[in-house]
Each structure stands twice: as C-alpha cells, then as structure tokens.
Tab-separated table of C-alpha atoms (C1' of nucleotides) in Angstrom:
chain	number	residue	atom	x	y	z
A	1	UNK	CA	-26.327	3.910	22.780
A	2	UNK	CA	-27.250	5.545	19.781
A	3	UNK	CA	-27.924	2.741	17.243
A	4	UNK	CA	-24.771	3.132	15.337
A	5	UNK	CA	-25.885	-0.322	13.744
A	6	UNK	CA	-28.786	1.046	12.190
A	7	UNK	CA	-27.837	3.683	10.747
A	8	UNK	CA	-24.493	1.609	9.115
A	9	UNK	CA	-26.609	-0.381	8.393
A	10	UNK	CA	-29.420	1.617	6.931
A	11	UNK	CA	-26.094	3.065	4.805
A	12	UNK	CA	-25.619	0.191	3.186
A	13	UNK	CA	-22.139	-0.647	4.862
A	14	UNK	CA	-21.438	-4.313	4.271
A	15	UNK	CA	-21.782	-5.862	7.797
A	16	UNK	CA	-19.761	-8.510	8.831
A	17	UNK	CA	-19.359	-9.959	12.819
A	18	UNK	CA	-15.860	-8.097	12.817
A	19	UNK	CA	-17.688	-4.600	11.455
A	20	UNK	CA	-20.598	-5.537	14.184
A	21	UNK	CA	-18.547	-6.083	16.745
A	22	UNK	CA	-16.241	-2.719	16.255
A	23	UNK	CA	-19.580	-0.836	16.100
A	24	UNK	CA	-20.760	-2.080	19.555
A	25	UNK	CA	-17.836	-1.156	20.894
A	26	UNK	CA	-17.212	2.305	20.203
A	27	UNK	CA	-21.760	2.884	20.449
A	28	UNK	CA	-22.014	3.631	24.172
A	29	UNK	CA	-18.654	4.339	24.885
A	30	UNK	CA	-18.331	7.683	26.910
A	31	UNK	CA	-14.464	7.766	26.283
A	32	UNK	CA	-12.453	8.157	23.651
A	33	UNK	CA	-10.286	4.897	22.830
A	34	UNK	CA	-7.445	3.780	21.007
A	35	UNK	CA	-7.641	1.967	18.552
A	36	UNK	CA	-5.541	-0.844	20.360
A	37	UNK	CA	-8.186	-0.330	23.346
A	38	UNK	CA	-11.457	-0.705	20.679
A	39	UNK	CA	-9.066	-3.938	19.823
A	40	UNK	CA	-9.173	-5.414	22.916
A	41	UNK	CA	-12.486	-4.832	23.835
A	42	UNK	CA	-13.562	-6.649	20.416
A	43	UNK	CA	-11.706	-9.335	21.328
A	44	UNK	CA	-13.572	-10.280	24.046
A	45	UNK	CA	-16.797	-10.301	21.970
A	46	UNK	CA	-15.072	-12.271	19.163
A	47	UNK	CA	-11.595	-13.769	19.855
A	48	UNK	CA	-10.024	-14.175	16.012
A	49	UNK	CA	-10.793	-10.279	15.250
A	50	UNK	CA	-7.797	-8.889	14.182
A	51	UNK	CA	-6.000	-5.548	14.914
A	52	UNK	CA	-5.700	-4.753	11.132
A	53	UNK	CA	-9.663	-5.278	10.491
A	54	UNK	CA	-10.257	-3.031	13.462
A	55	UNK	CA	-8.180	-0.126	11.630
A	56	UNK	CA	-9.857	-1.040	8.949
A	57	UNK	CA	-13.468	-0.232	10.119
A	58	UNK	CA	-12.473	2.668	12.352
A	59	UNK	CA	-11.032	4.246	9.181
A	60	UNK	CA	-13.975	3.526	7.276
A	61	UNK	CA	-16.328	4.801	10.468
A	62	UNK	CA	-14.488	8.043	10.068
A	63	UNK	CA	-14.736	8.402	6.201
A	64	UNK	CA	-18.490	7.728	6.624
A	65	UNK	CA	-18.416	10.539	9.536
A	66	UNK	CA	-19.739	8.339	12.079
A	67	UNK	CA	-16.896	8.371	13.756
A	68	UNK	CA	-14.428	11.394	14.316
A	69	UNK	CA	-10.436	10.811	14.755
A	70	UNK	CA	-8.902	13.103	17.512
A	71	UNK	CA	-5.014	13.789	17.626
A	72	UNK	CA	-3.508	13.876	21.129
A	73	UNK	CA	0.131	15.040	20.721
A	74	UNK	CA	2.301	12.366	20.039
A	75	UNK	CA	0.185	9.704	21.559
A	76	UNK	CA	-2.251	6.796	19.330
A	77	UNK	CA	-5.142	8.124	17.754
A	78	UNK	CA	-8.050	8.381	19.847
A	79	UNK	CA	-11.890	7.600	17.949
A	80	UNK	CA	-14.687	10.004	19.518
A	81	UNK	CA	-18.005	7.920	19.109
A	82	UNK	CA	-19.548	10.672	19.203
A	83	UNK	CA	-18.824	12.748	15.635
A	84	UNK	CA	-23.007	13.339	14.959
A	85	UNK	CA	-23.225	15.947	17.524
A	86	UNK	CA	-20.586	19.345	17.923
A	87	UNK	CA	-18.814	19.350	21.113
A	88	UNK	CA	-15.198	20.208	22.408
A	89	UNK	CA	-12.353	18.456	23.823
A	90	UNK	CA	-10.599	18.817	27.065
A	91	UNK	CA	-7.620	16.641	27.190
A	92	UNK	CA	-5.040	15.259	29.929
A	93	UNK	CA	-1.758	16.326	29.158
A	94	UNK	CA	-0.434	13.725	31.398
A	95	UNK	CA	-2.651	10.421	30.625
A	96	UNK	CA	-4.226	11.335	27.329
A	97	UNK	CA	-7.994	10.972	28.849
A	98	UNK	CA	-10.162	13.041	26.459
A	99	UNK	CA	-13.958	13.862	27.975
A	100	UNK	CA	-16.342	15.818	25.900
A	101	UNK	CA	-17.391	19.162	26.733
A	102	UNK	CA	-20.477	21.138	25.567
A	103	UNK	CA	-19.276	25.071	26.622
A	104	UNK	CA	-21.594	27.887	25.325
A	105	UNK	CA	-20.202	31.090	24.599
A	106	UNK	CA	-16.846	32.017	23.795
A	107	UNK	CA	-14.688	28.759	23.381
A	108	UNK	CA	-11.557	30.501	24.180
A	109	UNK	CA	-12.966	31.846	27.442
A	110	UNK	CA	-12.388	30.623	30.687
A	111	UNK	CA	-14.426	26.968	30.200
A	112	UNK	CA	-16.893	27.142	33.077
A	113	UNK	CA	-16.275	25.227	36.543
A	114	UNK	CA	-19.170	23.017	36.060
A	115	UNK	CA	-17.680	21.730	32.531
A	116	UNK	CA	-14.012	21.135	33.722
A	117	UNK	CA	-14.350	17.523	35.827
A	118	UNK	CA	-11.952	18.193	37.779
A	119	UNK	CA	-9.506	19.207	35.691
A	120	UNK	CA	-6.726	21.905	35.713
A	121	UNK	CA	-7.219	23.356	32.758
A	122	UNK	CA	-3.630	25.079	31.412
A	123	UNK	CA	-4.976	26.365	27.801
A	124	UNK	CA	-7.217	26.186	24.931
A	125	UNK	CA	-6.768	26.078	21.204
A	126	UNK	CA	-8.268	26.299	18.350
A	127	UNK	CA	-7.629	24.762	15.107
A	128	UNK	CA	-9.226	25.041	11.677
A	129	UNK	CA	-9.327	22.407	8.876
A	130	UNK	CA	-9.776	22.327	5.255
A	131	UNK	CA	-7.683	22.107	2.203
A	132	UNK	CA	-5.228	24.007	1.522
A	133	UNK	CA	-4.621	25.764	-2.591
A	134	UNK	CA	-2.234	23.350	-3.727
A	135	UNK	CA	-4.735	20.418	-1.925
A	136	UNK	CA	-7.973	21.848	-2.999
B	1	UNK	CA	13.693	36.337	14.160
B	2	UNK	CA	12.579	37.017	17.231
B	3	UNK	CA	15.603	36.295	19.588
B	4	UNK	CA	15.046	32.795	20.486
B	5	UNK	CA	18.371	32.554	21.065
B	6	UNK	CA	18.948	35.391	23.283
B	7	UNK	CA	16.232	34.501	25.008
B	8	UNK	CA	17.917	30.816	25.621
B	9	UNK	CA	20.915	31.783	26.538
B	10	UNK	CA	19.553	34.244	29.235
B	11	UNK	CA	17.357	31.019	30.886
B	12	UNK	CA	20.364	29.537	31.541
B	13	UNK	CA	19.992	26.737	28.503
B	14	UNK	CA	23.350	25.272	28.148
B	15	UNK	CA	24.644	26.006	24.986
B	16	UNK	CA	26.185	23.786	22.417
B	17	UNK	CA	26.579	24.340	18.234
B	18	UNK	CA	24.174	22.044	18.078
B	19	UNK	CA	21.666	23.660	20.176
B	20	UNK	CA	22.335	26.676	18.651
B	21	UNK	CA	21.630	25.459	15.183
B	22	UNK	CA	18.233	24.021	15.711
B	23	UNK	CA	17.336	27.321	17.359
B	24	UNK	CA	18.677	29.086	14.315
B	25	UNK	CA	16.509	26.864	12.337
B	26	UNK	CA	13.413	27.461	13.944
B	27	UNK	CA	13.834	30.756	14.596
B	28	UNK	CA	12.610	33.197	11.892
B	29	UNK	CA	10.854	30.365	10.027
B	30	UNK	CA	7.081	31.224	9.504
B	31	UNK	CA	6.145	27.489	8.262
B	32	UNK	CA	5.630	24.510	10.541
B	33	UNK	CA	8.445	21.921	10.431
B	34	UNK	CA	8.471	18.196	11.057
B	35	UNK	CA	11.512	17.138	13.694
B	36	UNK	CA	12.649	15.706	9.910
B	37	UNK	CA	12.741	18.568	8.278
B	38	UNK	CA	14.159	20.673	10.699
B	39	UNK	CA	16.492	17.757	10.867
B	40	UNK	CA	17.481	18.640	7.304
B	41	UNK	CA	18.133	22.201	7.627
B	42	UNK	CA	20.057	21.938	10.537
B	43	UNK	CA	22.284	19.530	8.318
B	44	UNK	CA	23.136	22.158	6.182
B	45	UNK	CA	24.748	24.213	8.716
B	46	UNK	CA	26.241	21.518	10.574
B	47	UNK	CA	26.753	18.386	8.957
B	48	UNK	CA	27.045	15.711	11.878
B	49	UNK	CA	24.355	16.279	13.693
B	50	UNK	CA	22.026	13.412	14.284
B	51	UNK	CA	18.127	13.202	14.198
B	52	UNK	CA	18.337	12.005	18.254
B	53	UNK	CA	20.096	15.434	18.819
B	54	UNK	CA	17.606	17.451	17.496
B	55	UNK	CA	14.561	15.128	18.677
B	56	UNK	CA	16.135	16.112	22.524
B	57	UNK	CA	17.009	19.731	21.520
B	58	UNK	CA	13.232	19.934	20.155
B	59	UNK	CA	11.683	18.383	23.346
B	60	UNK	CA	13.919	20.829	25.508
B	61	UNK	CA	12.355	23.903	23.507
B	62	UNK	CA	8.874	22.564	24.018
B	63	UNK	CA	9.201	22.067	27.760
B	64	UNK	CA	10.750	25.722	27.892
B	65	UNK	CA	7.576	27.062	26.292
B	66	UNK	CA	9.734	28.597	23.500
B	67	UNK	CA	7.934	26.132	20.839
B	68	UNK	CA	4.375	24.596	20.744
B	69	UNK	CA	4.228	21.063	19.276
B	70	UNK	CA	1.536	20.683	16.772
B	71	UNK	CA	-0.305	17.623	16.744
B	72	UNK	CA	-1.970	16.686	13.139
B	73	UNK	CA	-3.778	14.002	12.686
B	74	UNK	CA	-1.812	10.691	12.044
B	75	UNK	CA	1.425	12.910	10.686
B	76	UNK	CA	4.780	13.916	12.137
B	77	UNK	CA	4.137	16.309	14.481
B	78	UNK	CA	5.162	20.265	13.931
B	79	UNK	CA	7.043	22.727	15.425
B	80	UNK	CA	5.529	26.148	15.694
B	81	UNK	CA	8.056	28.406	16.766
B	82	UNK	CA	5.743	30.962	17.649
B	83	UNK	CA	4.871	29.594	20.505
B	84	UNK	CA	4.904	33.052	22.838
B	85	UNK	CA	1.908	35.155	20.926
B	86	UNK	CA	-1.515	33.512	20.728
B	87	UNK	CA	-2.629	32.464	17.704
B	88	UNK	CA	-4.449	29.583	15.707
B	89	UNK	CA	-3.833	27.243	13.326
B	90	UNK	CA	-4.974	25.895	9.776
B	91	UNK	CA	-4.434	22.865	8.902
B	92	UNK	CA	-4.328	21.206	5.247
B	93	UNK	CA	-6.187	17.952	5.519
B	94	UNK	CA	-4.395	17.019	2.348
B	95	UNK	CA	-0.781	17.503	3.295
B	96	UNK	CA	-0.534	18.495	7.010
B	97	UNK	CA	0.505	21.863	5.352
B	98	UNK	CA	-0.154	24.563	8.811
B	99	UNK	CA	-0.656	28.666	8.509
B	100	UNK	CA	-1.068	30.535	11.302
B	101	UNK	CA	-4.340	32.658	12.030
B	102	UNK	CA	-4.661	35.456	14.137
B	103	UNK	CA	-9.050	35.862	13.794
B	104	UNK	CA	-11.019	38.646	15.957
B	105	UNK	CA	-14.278	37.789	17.296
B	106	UNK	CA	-15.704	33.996	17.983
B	107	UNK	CA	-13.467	31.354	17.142
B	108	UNK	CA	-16.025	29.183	15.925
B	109	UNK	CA	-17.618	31.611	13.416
B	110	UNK	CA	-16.624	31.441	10.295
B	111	UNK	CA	-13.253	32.725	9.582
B	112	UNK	CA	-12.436	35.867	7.320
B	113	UNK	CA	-11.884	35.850	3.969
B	114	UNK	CA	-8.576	37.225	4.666
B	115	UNK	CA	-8.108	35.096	7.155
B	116	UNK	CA	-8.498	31.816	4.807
B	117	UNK	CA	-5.209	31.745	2.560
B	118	UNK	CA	-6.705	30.508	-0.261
B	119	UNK	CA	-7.884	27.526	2.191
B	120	UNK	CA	-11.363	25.505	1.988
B	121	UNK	CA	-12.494	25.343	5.200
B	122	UNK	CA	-14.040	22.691	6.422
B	123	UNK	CA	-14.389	23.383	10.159
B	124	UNK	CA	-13.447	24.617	12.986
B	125	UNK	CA	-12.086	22.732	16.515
B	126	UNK	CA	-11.475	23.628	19.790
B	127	UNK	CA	-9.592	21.715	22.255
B	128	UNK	CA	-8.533	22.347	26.377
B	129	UNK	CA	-5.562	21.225	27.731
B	130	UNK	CA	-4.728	20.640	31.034
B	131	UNK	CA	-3.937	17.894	33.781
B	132	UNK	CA	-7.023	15.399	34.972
B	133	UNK	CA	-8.011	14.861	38.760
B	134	UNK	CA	-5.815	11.574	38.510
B	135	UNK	CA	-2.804	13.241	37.113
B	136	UNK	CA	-2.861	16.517	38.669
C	1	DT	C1'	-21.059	-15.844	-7.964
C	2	DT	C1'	-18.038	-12.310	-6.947
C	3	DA	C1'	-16.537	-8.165	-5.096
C	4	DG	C1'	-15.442	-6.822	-0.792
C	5	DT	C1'	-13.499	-8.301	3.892
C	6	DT	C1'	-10.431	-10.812	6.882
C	7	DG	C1'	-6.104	-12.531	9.192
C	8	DC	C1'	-1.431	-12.946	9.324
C	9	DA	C1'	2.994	-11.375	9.301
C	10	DA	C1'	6.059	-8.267	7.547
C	11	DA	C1'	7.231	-3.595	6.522
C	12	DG	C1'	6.919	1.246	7.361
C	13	DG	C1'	7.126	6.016	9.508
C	14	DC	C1'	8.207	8.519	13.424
C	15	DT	C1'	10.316	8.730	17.868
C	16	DT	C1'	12.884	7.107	21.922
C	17	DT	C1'	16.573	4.678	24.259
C	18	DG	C1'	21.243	2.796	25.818
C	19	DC	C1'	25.691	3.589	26.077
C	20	DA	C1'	30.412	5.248	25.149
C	21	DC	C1'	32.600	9.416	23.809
C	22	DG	C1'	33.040	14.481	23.864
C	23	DC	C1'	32.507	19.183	25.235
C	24	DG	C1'	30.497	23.560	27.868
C	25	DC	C1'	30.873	25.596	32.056
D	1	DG	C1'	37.075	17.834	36.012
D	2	DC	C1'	32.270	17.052	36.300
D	3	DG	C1'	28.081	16.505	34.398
D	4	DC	C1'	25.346	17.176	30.766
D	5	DG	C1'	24.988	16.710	25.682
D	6	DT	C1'	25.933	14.007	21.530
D	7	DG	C1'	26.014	10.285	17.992
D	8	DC	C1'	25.071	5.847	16.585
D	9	DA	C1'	22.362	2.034	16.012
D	10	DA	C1'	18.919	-0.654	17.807
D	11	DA	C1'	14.445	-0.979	19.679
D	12	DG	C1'	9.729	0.756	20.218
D	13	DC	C1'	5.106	2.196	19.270
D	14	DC	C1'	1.428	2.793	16.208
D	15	DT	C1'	-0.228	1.916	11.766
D	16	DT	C1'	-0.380	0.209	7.015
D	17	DT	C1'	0.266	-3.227	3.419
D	18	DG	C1'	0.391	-7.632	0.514
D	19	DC	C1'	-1.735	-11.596	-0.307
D	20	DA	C1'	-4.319	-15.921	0.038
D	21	DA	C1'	-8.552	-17.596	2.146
D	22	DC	C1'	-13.212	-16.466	3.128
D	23	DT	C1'	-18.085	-14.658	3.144
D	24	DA	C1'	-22.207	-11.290	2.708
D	25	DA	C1'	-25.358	-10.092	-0.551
DNA sequence: TTAGTTGCAAAGGCTTTGCACGCGC
DNA sequence: GCGCGTGCAAAGCCTTTGCAACTAA
C-alpha cells in the first residue's frame, strides 16, 4: 500500500471505477502481473471491466511513471507497481516470476545469498535506455 | 565473422543450407535483428526458405548459447549474435534500435561519453536471470 | 455540457504448431 | 533408410484499434 490513489488523484488523472479499480490492484501487489492477471483480478472487484480499459490505464500508469513496464523474453508484459523507488529484477527463466531485489554494490557481482530467494541465479545484465540520434 | 559456423559444425549441429544461411546471416552482423529481418536476408541467399525455418533455426542457436535473445519492451525480439563476450546493451526507446556497450567501472554510473553513440540516456537497468525454487 | 473513457469485437503483429514431404548423415 | 529438418498454412497469444454509448468534472 502506497496510496497510488492519492497521488493519481492528486495528479489530476480523471478517475473513473475502472481507473480505481486497476489502481487497487496493482497498489499492494508484491508481484509483478500481467496485464491479463491485473484483468482478472479487476474483475472480481467490478465484473463489466474490460481487458481493453485495463491496457488502457496500465499504459497511462506507465506514461505518468507510476507504473514501470518490464520485458520478460518473449512472454506478456509484466507491470512493476513499484516504479517510485530504484530496485533490480531477478527473473525465472522457467515461469516468468519477477521479485524485486535491492543489491548494493556492484550490480554485476555475484547478487548476495540473502537477496536471491531461492533462486539459481545463471546471469545478470544490464541494459541502458534512451533515444537513440535518429529518435532524439 | 567470428566462426559461428565452424563452431556449429564442430558441436555436432546438423547441417542443412538452411541452417547454414541463417548462421551466415547472423554471423558478422554488428546490429540486432528481428527473426523478420533476419528472415529477409536469409531470403536473399536462399529464396524458399520460410519464416518457421528460421524461427526453429533461431531458437536452436539460442539454446546452444551461440545467440542471446534480446527482449525490448513490447517489440519483436532481437538477435545478438554476440552472445559469447560480455557486453551490454542500449536500447532506443523510440525504435527498438540496440548498440552494444562494453563500459568499465559500475554499471549503474553514468555511462561514457564514448560510450553513448550519440544516445540520450535515460537510465540504466539491471536484471538476474536464473531458475526460481519452484522451477529449479 | 463536453471532452475524455468505456466496452465490444475485430484486426494486427509476432510466434508456434501440425503434418506431409524432403534431405543429411 | 532413418530420423530430423523443412515448408505451408492455420492457429495462438498478447495487444491495439474503431466506434457508438456513456460519464466525470
């Protein structure tokens, strides 16, 4: 819980019970869902939402930065709730689970035992974004 | 041209012209290519080959290690046949456009000038891979 | 009021699949 | 010759789009 709402709303973002209802979803959420999960979890708070108006706010959550997009390799889209505060991501190569890590240091050292959950951790990576001459 | 294909042929891969071809593609290229687009240069070597061909040949170089699959955001996803030396990756938010980075020091600082390309940067990521206590 | 949001269903991009034919080893 | 690889077309998954009806401010 960290009063997403508010802070939409203190934004100015139009709210509507679809918009409200996407919000709760993803604000408390420790995973990363699809957006076909966030769907069906907003359906059981309000049956007629649609799959198209839940694209439609996640894509809006993200242009307002509430709300970051992370790319899994092939798989859907996965929307980290938490986009306000830096963190890494260690990811499942077999089920696509994300879980956020906070390592200190060097990212692309070993990540220490107490951060992996249990996982067996194969690699790290690192990629850098921006826009590119012809983009910019 | 680093030998991909010597290198395949010594692992055992069975070889076919159409096997060869994608290799050829790939091999030597310094840009990232979409399955498409590598696709579309493998056409002009040898017309008939299909998309599902190269989709397979693809997914056989990526299990052999011999080429890392790029994931970016929402897009096709990239080849990087440079898969054997570490490296990093810069993405163009604007058209998926990917350079490869080789930085010294912390990943997370901020990268070299002559690192950049001409790119904005926006920010950096860092992700783990690796299997979850469920999956492993 | 009125511009912005919704739901539906259809279309779209990328990738995988099923199956008969063909070819490397 | 055997078994894996190929091509085709169809299906699949995830996501976006077009448009008429609706609703927050």
């Amino acid at each position: 819980m960290s009063d997403l709402l508010g802070r939409l709303r203190g934004r100015g973002w139009r709210m509507t019970s679809q918009r409200r209802v996407v919000a709760e979803v993803l604000d408390g959420e420790h995973v990363h869902l699809t957006a076909d999960e966030v769907h069906a979890r907003a359906v059981r708070l309000l049956p007629e939402i649609s799959r198209a108006t839940v694209y439609n706010a996640l894509g809006e959550l993200v242009s307002l930065g509430e709300v970051a997009e992370v790319s899994t390799d092939g798989r859907a889209k996965r929307y980290d709730p938490n986009a306000r505060q830096p963190h890494e991501h260690l990811v499942c190569s077999g089920c696509g689970l994300i879980r956020d890590v906070h390592p200190t240091g060097d990212p692309l050292a070993d990540l220490p035992q107490q951060e992996r959950f249990g996982f067996t951790v194969s690699g790290a990576e690192v990629t850098y974004r921006g826009l590119c001459p012809a983009c910019a």
